[in-house]
MMTF fields as JSON, N, C-alpha, C and O atoms, coordinates in Angstrom:
{
  "mmtfVersion": "1.0.0",
  "mmtfProducer": "UNKNOWN",
  "numBonds": 367,
  "numAtoms": 368,
  "numGroups": 92,
  "numChains": 1,
  "numModels": 1,
  "chainsPerModel": [1],
  "groupsPerChain": [92],
  "chainIdList": ["A"],
  "bondAtomList": [4, 2, 8, 6, 12, 10, 16, 14, 20, 18, 24, 22, 28, 26, 32, 30, 36, 34, 40, 38, 44, 42, 48, 46, 52, 50, 56, 54, 60, 58, 64, 62, 68, 66, 72, 70, 76, 74, 80, 78, 84, 82, 88, 86, 92, 90, 96, 94, 100, 98, 104, 102, 108, 106, 112, 110, 116, 114, 120, 118, 124, 122, 128, 126, 132, 130, 136, 134, 140, 138, 144, 142, 148, 146, 152, 150, 156, 154, 160, 158, 164, 162, 168, 166, 172, 170, 176, 174, 180, 178, 184, 182, 188, 186, 192, 190, 196, 194, 200, 198, 204, 202, 208, 206, 212, 210, 216, 214, 220, 218, 224, 222, 228, 226, 232, 230, 236, 234, 240, 238, 244, 242, 248, 246, 252, 250, 256, 254, 260, 258, 264, 262, 268, 266, 272, 270, 276, 274, 280, 278, 284, 282, 288, 286, 292, 290, 296, 294, 300, 298, 304, 302, 308, 306, 312, 310, 316, 314, 320, 318, 324, 322, 328, 326, 332, 330, 336, 334, 340, 338, 344, 342, 348, 346, 352, 350, 356, 354, 360, 358, 364, 362],
  "bondOrderList": [1, 1, 1, 1, 1, 1, 1, 1, 1, 1, 1, 1, 1, 1, 1, 1, 1, 1, 1, 1, 1, 1, 1, 1, 1, 1, 1, 1, 1, 1, 1, 1, 1, 1, 1, 1, 1, 1, 1, 1, 1, 1, 1, 1, 1, 1, 1, 1, 1, 1, 1, 1, 1, 1, 1, 1, 1, 1, 1, 1, 1, 1, 1, 1, 1, 1, 1, 1, 1, 1, 1, 1, 1, 1, 1, 1, 1, 1, 1, 1, 1, 1, 1, 1, 1, 1, 1, 1, 1, 1, 1],
  "groupList": [{"groupName": "MET", "atomNameList": ["N", "CA", "C", "O"], "elementList": ["N", "C", "C", "O"], "formalChargeList": [0, 0, 0, 0], "bondAtomList": [1, 0, 2, 1, 3, 2], "bondOrderList": [1, 1, 2], "singleLetterCode": "M", "chemCompType": "L-PEPTIDE LINKING"}, {"groupName": "ALA", "atomNameList": ["N", "CA", "C", "O"], "elementList": ["N", "C", "C", "O"], "formalChargeList": [0, 0, 0, 0], "bondAtomList": [1, 0, 2, 1, 3, 2], "bondOrderList": [1, 1, 2], "singleLetterCode": "A", "chemCompType": "L-PEPTIDE LINKING"}, {"groupName": "TYR", "atomNameList": ["N", "CA", "C", "O"], "elementList": ["N", "C", "C", "O"], "formalChargeList": [0, 0, 0, 0], "bondAtomList": [1, 0, 2, 1, 3, 2], "bondOrderList": [1, 1, 2], "singleLetterCode": "Y", "chemCompType": "L-PEPTIDE LINKING"}, {"groupName": "LEU", "atomNameList": ["N", "CA", "C", "O"], "elementList": ["N", "C", "C", "O"], "formalChargeList": [0, 0, 0, 0], "bondAtomList": [1, 0, 2, 1, 3, 2], "bondOrderList": [1, 1, 2], "singleLetterCode": "L", "chemCompType": "L-PEPTIDE LINKING"}, {"groupName": "GLU", "atomNameList": ["N", "CA", "C", "O"], "elementList": ["N", "C", "C", "O"], "formalChargeList": [0, 0, 0, 0], "bondAtomList": [1, 0, 2, 1, 3, 2], "bondOrderList": [1, 1, 2], "singleLetterCode": "E", "chemCompType": "L-PEPTIDE LINKING"}, {"groupName": "THR", "atomNameList": ["N", "CA", "C", "O"], "elementList": ["N", "C", "C", "O"], "formalChargeList": [0, 0, 0, 0], "bondAtomList": [1, 0, 2, 1, 3, 2], "bondOrderList": [1, 1, 2], "singleLetterCode": "T", "chemCompType": "L-PEPTIDE LINKING"}, {"groupName": "ARG", "atomNameList": ["N", "CA", "C", "O"], "elementList": ["N", "C", "C", "O"], "formalChargeList": [0, 0, 0, 0], "bondAtomList": [1, 0, 2, 1, 3, 2], "bondOrderList": [1, 1, 2], "singleLetterCode": "R", "chemCompType": "L-PEPTIDE LINKING"}, {"groupName": "SER", "atomNameList": ["N", "CA", "C", "O"], "elementList": ["N", "C", "C", "O"], "formalChargeList": [0, 0, 0, 0], "bondAtomList": [1, 0, 2, 1, 3, 2], "bondOrderList": [1, 1, 2], "singleLetterCode": "S", "chemCompType": "L-PEPTIDE LINKING"}, {"groupName": "ILE", "atomNameList": ["N", "CA", "C", "O"], "elementList": ["N", "C", "C", "O"], "formalChargeList": [0, 0, 0, 0], "bondAtomList": [1, 0, 2, 1, 3, 2], "bondOrderList": [1, 1, 2], "singleLetterCode": "I", "chemCompType": "L-PEPTIDE LINKING"}, {"groupName": "PHE", "atomNameList": ["N", "CA", "C", "O"], "elementList": ["N", "C", "C", "O"], "formalChargeList": [0, 0, 0, 0], "bondAtomList": [1, 0, 2, 1, 3, 2], "bondOrderList": [1, 1, 2], "singleLetterCode": "F", "chemCompType": "L-PEPTIDE LINKING"}, {"groupName": "GLN", "atomNameList": ["N", "CA", "C", "O"], "elementList": ["N", "C", "C", "O"], "formalChargeList": [0, 0, 0, 0], "bondAtomList": [1, 0, 2, 1, 3, 2], "bondOrderList": [1, 1, 2], "singleLetterCode": "Q", "chemCompType": "L-PEPTIDE LINKING"}, {"groupName": "GLY", "atomNameList": ["N", "CA", "C", "O"], "elementList": ["N", "C", "C", "O"], "formalChargeList": [0, 0, 0, 0], "bondAtomList": [1, 0, 2, 1, 3, 2], "bondOrderList": [1, 1, 2], "singleLetterCode": "G", "chemCompType": "PEPTIDE LINKING"}, {"groupName": "ASP", "atomNameList": ["N", "CA", "C", "O"], "elementList": ["N", "C", "C", "O"], "formalChargeList": [0, 0, 0, 0], "bondAtomList": [1, 0, 2, 1, 3, 2], "bondOrderList": [1, 1, 2], "singleLetterCode": "D", "chemCompType": "L-PEPTIDE LINKING"}, {"groupName": "VAL", "atomNameList": ["N", "CA", "C", "O"], "elementList": ["N", "C", "C", "O"], "formalChargeList": [0, 0, 0, 0], "bondAtomList": [1, 0, 2, 1, 3, 2], "bondOrderList": [1, 1, 2], "singleLetterCode": "V", "chemCompType": "L-PEPTIDE LINKING"}, {"groupName": "LYS", "atomNameList": ["N", "CA", "C", "O"], "elementList": ["N", "C", "C", "O"], "formalChargeList": [0, 0, 0, 0], "bondAtomList": [1, 0, 2, 1, 3, 2], "bondOrderList": [1, 1, 2], "singleLetterCode": "K", "chemCompType": "L-PEPTIDE LINKING"}, {"groupName": "ASN", "atomNameList": ["N", "CA", "C", "O"], "elementList": ["N", "C", "C", "O"], "formalChargeList": [0, 0, 0, 0], "bondAtomList": [1, 0, 2, 1, 3, 2], "bondOrderList": [1, 1, 2], "singleLetterCode": "N", "chemCompType": "L-PEPTIDE LINKING"}, {"groupName": "CYS", "atomNameList": ["N", "CA", "C", "O"], "elementList": ["N", "C", "C", "O"], "formalChargeList": [0, 0, 0, 0], "bondAtomList": [1, 0, 2, 1, 3, 2], "bondOrderList": [1, 1, 2], "singleLetterCode": "C", "chemCompType": "L-PEPTIDE LINKING"}, {"groupName": "PRO", "atomNameList": ["N", "CA", "C", "O"], "elementList": ["N", "C", "C", "O"], "formalChargeList": [0, 0, 0, 0], "bondAtomList": [1, 0, 2, 1, 3, 2], "bondOrderList": [1, 1, 2], "singleLetterCode": "P", "chemCompType": "L-PEPTIDE LINKING"}],
  "groupTypeList": [0, 1, 2, 3, 3, 4, 5, 1, 1, 6, 7, 8, 4, 5, 7, 5, 4, 3, 6, 4, 9, 8, 1, 10, 11, 12, 6, 11, 3, 1, 13, 12, 9, 1, 5, 11, 6, 8, 14, 1, 5, 15, 14, 5, 9, 4, 4, 12, 7, 13, 9, 1, 8, 5, 13, 6, 16, 12, 14, 3, 5, 7, 8, 6, 10, 2, 1, 7, 7, 1, 3, 17, 8, 7, 1, 3, 6, 8, 11, 5, 0, 3, 6, 15, 0, 3, 10, 5, 16, 9, 7, 9],
  "groupIdList": [1, 2, 3, 4, 5, 6, 7, 8, 9, 10, 11, 12, 13, 14, 15, 16, 17, 18, 19, 20, 21, 22, 23, 24, 25, 26, 27, 28, 29, 30, 31, 32, 33, 34, 35, 36, 37, 38, 39, 40, 41, 42, 43, 44, 45, 46, 47, 48, 49, 50, 51, 52, 53, 54, 55, 56, 57, 58, 59, 60, 61, 62, 63, 64, 65, 66, 67, 68, 69, 70, 71, 72, 73, 74, 75, 76, 77, 78, 79, 80, 81, 82, 83, 84, 85, 86, 87, 88, 89, 90, 91, 92],
  "secStructList": [7, 2, 2, 2, 2, 2, 2, 2, 2, 2, 2, 3, 3, 3, 3, 3, 3, 3, 3, 3, 3, 3, 3, 3, 6, 6, 3, 3, 3, 3, 3, 3, 3, 3, 3, 3, 3, 3, 6, 6, 6, 6, 3, 3, 3, 3, 3, 3, 3, 3, 3, 3, 3, 3, 3, 3, 6, 6, 3, 3, 3, 3, 3, 3, 3, 3, 3, 7, 7, 2, 2, 2, 2, 2, 2, 2, 7, 1, 7, 2, 2, 2, 2, 2, 2, 2, 2, 2, 2, 2, 6, 7],
  "xCoordList": [95.65, 94.355, 93.444, 92.697, 93.497, 92.664, 93.004, 92.112, 94.306, 94.733, 94.173, 93.699, 94.231, 93.719, 92.234, 91.79, 91.457, 90.023, 89.703, 88.771, 90.461, 90.269, 90.56, 89.807, 91.643, 92.01, 90.935, 90.565, 90.434, 89.372, 88.121, 87.477, 87.769, 86.573, 86.69, 85.688, 87.886, 88.087, 88.205, 87.991, 88.537, 88.842, 87.713, 87.743, 86.723, 85.669, 84.305, 84.042, 83.429, 82.036, 81.228, 81.366, 80.397, 79.586, 78.161, 77.883, 77.277, 75.904, 75.502, 75.936, 74.677, 74.285, 72.771, 72.048, 72.322, 70.894, 70.713, 71.244, 69.967, 69.654, 68.619, 67.516, 68.962, 68.069, 67.207, 66.08, 67.76, 67.024, 67.593, 68.793, 66.727, 67.172, 66.437, 65.209, 67.188, 66.623, 67.088, 68.282, 66.159, 66.53, 65.884, 64.758, 66.618, 66.101, 66.841, 68.064, 66.084, 66.701, 67.616, 67.197, 68.858, 69.792, 70.725, 71.698, 70.42, 71.268, 70.49, 69.274, 71.201, 70.574, 71.545, 72.762, 70.981, 71.763, 71.18, 69.968, 72.028, 71.606, 72.293, 73.516, 71.508, 72.038, 72.054, 71.024, 73.225, 73.436, 73.997, 74.74, 73.64, 74.193, 74.79, 74.112, 76.039, 76.721, 77.183, 77.583, 77.121, 77.715, 78.673, 78.499, 79.669, 80.612, 81.424, 81.363, 82.202, 83.096, 84.402, 84.41, 85.505, 86.832, 87.152, 87.245, 87.319, 87.519, 88.771, 88.743, 89.864, 91.133, 91.084, 91.741, 90.31, 90.269, 88.941, 88.822, 87.936, 86.576, 85.951, 84.99, 86.495, 85.939, 84.867, 84.962, 83.856, 82.751, 82.833, 83.503, 82.136, 82.059, 80.707, 80.018, 80.35, 79.157, 79.586, 80.471, 78.956, 79.373, 78.193, 77.478, 78.005, 77.043, 77.8, 78.941, 77.175, 77.795, 76.728, 75.556, 77.161, 76.277, 76.901, 78.102, 76.089, 76.529, 75.897, 74.677, 76.707, 76.227, 76.288, 77.356, 75.145, 75.03, 74.534, 73.627, 75.133, 74.673, 74.377, 75.188, 73.217, 72.809, 72.454, 71.683, 73.019, 72.696, 72.44, 73.199, 71.388, 71.028, 70.937, 71.421, 70.313, 70.119, 71.421, 71.431, 72.522, 73.802, 74.362, 74.291, 74.91, 75.569, 76.851, 77.744, 76.946, 78.132, 79.055, 80.235, 78.542, 79.372, 78.763, 77.549, 79.628, 79.201, 80.353, 81.493, 80.038, 81.038, 80.482, 79.303, 81.345, 80.936, 81.611, 82.807, 80.829, 81.349, 81.1, 79.955, 82.197, 82.091, 83.333, 84.384, 83.2, 84.357, 84.946, 84.248, 86.212, 86.867, 87.568, 88.212, 87.449, 88.144, 87.665, 88.486, 86.364, 85.864, 86.308, 86.826, 86.126, 86.623, 88.125, 88.588, 88.9, 90.351, 90.722, 91.6, 90.065, 90.395, 90.016, 90.637, 88.995, 88.608, 89.61, 89.707, 90.356, 91.315, 92.407, 92.514, 93.21, 94.302, 95.041, 95.309, 95.367, 96.072, 97.478, 98.125, 97.955, 99.338, 99.532, 98.692, 100.656, 100.978, 101.092, 100.674, 101.655, 101.854, 100.522, 100.404, 99.516, 98.228, 97.549, 96.992, 97.59, 96.981, 97.645, 96.956, 98.98, 99.699, 99.339, 99.178, 99.211, 98.853, 97.452, 97.234, 96.511, 95.144, 95.124, 94.458, 95.848, 95.884, 96.498, 96.041, 97.524, 98.136, 97.176, 97.053, 96.494, 95.577, 94.379, 93.922, 93.866, 92.625, 92.819, 91.835, 94.039, 94.384, 93.588, 92.887, 93.677, 93.032, 94.011, 93.669],
  "yCoordList": [106.694, 106.128, 107.167, 106.852, 108.412, 109.476, 109.686, 109.858, 109.671, 109.835, 108.708, 108.947, 107.479, 106.326, 106.491, 106.237, 106.912, 107.077, 108.226, 108.122, 109.316, 110.427, 109.987, 110.309, 109.258, 108.763, 107.837, 107.93, 106.948, 106.031, 106.798, 106.453, 107.831, 108.614, 109.298, 109.448, 109.712, 110.358, 109.338, 109.686, 108.096, 107.09, 106.117, 105.41, 106.074, 105.068, 105.736, 106.593, 105.341, 105.767, 104.604, 103.477, 104.85, 103.774, 104.235, 105.425, 103.266, 103.508, 102.291, 101.171, 102.523, 101.442, 101.352, 102.317, 100.175, 99.926, 99.092, 97.987, 99.624, 98.875, 97.821, 98.156, 96.562, 95.479, 94.971, 94.519, 95.053, 94.52, 95.117, 95.378, 95.329, 95.806, 95.016, 94.93, 94.44, 93.629, 94.234, 94.465, 94.492, 95.093, 94.336, 93.847, 94.252, 93.66, 94.311, 94.219, 94.967, 95.646, 96.767, 97.622, 96.763, 97.819, 97.415, 98.11, 96.284, 95.785, 95.722, 95.531, 95.885, 95.792, 95.259, 95.366, 94.682, 94.218, 94.855, 94.82, 95.43, 96.017, 95.255, 95.115, 94.765, 94.059, 95.052, 95.632, 95.242, 96.284, 95.677, 94.696, 96.263, 95.862, 97.097, 98.116, 97.021, 98.155, 97.787, 96.653, 98.755, 98.63, 99.8, 100.852, 99.608, 100.697, 100.561, 99.563, 101.625, 101.655, 102.29, 103.337, 101.639, 102.182, 103.118, 102.678, 104.401, 105.385, 105.117, 105.27, 104.722, 104.531, 103.402, 103.476, 102.355, 101.191, 101.036, 100.236, 101.811, 101.729, 100.352, 99.978, 99.605, 98.291, 98.463, 99.342, 97.616, 97.69, 96.543, 95.538, 96.712, 95.655, 95.711, 96.731, 94.599, 94.486, 93.841, 92.985, 94.254, 93.734, 93.711, 94.702, 92.573, 92.46, 92.676, 92.235, 93.346, 93.494, 93.553, 93.817, 93.3, 93.343, 94.276, 94.211, 95.134, 96.034, 95.587, 95.448, 95.362, 95.052, 96.358, 96.954, 96.795, 98.122, 97.989, 97.205, 98.759, 98.82, 100.276, 101.164, 100.509, 101.846, 101.756, 100.889, 102.654, 102.708, 104.158, 105.049, 104.394, 105.75, 106.701, 107.832, 106.229, 107.015, 107.439, 108.409, 106.731, 107.031, 105.768, 104.673, 105.95, 104.859, 104.529, 105.37, 103.304, 102.933, 101.978, 101.871, 101.293, 100.356, 100.111, 99.969, 100.065, 99.652, 98.886, 99.351, 97.705, 96.87, 96.46, 96.128, 96.487, 96.054, 94.725, 94.549, 93.804, 92.513, 92.406, 92.376, 92.347, 92.308, 91.664, 91.612, 91.18, 90.681, 91.842, 92.485, 92.112, 93.184, 92.651, 93.413, 91.367, 90.768, 91.354, 91.629, 91.552, 92.07, 93.504, 93.778, 94.441, 95.799, 95.843, 96.598, 95.052, 95.048, 94.516, 95.071, 93.45, 92.91, 93.889, 93.895, 94.726, 95.727, 96.87, 97.547, 97.096, 98.207, 98.011, 98.779, 96.975, 96.663, 97.916, 98.073, 98.807, 100.035, 100.077, 101.123, 98.986, 98.964, 98.106, 98.067, 97.422, 96.528, 97.277, 96.763, 98.489, 99.236, 99.528, 99.337, 99.991, 100.305, 99.044, 99.048, 97.967, 96.718, 96.235, 95.812, 96.291, 95.856, 96.735, 96.233, 98.045, 98.952, 98.638, 98.612, 98.403, 98.068, 96.734, 96.606, 95.76, 94.453, 94.548, 93.867, 95.375, 95.564, 96.254, 95.848, 97.299, 98.06, 97.221, 97.324, 96.391, 95.681, 94.188, 93.463, 93.716, 92.325, 91.288, 90.481, 91.29, 90.229, 89.653, 88.744],
  "zCoordList": [75.791, 75.505, 74.869, 73.943, 75.361, 74.795, 73.323, 72.493, 73.002, 71.613, 70.746, 69.635, 71.262, 70.527, 70.247, 69.127, 71.239, 71.047, 70.093, 69.295, 70.165, 69.231, 67.8, 66.882, 67.614, 66.284, 65.744, 64.574, 66.584, 66.16, 65.758, 64.767, 66.509, 66.203, 64.848, 64.148, 64.467, 63.165, 62.038, 60.876, 62.349, 61.338, 61.052, 60.045, 61.923, 61.817, 61.842, 62.687, 60.907, 60.941, 61.5, 61.023, 62.49, 63.064, 63.302, 63.453, 63.33, 63.784, 64.615, 64.345, 65.614, 66.508, 66.607, 66.357, 66.975, 67.146, 68.416, 68.519, 69.372, 70.585, 70.223, 69.793, 70.393, 70.001, 71.159, 70.959, 72.372, 73.519, 74.795, 74.89, 75.773, 77.073, 78.141, 78.125, 79.066, 80.144, 81.46, 81.649, 82.365, 83.646, 84.793, 84.689, 85.878, 87.106, 88.268, 88.373, 89.133, 90.263, 89.779, 88.998, 90.241, 89.863, 88.715, 88.427, 88.062, 86.97, 85.677, 85.673, 84.585, 83.273, 82.238, 82.386, 81.187, 80.043, 78.792, 78.582, 77.972, 76.71, 75.586, 75.581, 74.637, 73.474, 72.321, 71.974, 71.732, 70.742, 69.46, 69.501, 68.331, 67.04, 66.389, 66.262, 65.978, 65.356, 63.959, 63.697, 63.077, 61.751, 61.587, 62.203, 60.765, 60.588, 59.332, 58.615, 59.087, 57.939, 58.389, 59.036, 58.038, 58.293, 57.13, 55.984, 57.422, 56.354, 55.531, 54.31, 56.167, 55.465, 54.446, 53.407, 54.732, 53.853, 53.128, 52.2, 53.558, 53.031, 53.273, 52.601, 54.226, 54.565, 55.633, 56.49, 55.572, 56.524, 57.518, 57.279, 58.645, 59.639, 60.336, 60.319, 60.942, 61.78, 63.085, 63.101, 64.185, 65.487, 66.452, 66.604, 67.095, 68.195, 69.492, 69.629, 70.438, 71.749, 72.826, 72.558, 74.043, 75.204, 76.229, 76.49, 76.803, 77.856, 79.167, 79.25, 80.185, 81.533, 82.32, 82.465, 82.823, 83.436, 84.866, 85.145, 85.776, 87.165, 87.513, 87.249, 88.101, 88.537, 90.014, 90.424, 90.808, 92.238, 92.625, 92.242, 93.375, 93.815, 92.622, 92.679, 91.545, 90.321, 89.651, 88.893, 89.913, 89.281, 88.626, 89.183, 87.453, 86.761, 87.516, 87.624, 88.041, 88.814, 88.063, 88.398, 87.067, 86.317, 84.95, 84.803, 83.962, 82.623, 81.987, 81.971, 81.463, 80.799, 79.456, 79.328, 78.457, 77.126, 76.815, 77.046, 76.293, 75.861, 74.364, 73.913, 73.595, 72.14, 71.558, 72.197, 70.352, 69.626, 68.849, 68.065, 69.056, 68.314, 67.068, 66.347, 66.813, 65.671, 64.346, 63.471, 64.176, 62.903, 62.638, 61.555, 63.591, 63.311, 63.078, 62.223, 63.818, 63.646, 62.266, 61.606, 61.827, 60.509, 59.409, 58.346, 59.652, 58.662, 58.598, 57.574, 59.673, 59.69, 58.637, 57.681, 58.834, 57.914, 57.441, 56.25, 58.385, 58.004, 58.565, 58.521, 59.08, 59.536, 60.761, 61.66, 60.777, 61.88, 63.194, 64.232, 63.174, 64.414, 65.109, 66.319, 64.352, 64.946, 65.466, 66.564, 64.69, 65.153, 66.433, 67.362, 66.499, 67.699, 68.887, 70.0, 68.667, 69.748, 70.273, 71.485, 69.373, 69.789, 70.544, 71.572, 70.033, 70.683, 72.066, 72.984, 72.244, 73.544, 74.504, 75.66, 74.028, 74.892, 75.316, 76.454, 74.412, 74.697, 74.923, 75.065, 74.961, 75.305, 74.542, 75.153, 73.238, 72.456, 71.485, 70.729]
}
């Protein structure tokens, strides 16, 4: 998994924008918008995602991201092996 994340970091340029943050008690939701470019194909993508965050005793105890990975994956188009590996790791 570490290798996959390192490879992605070298292969993809991204920028994000926090659009909204909602908090109540020890839970929060962050609405994020990301744009990016796959270096190998020069294809771009846009993606909305939501982060569900839990903080207890001033410590981050849980964070989950909900996003569609279909757009970044379709922008990759750099080989069946990589797409299959990503699909296996992230179950989509």
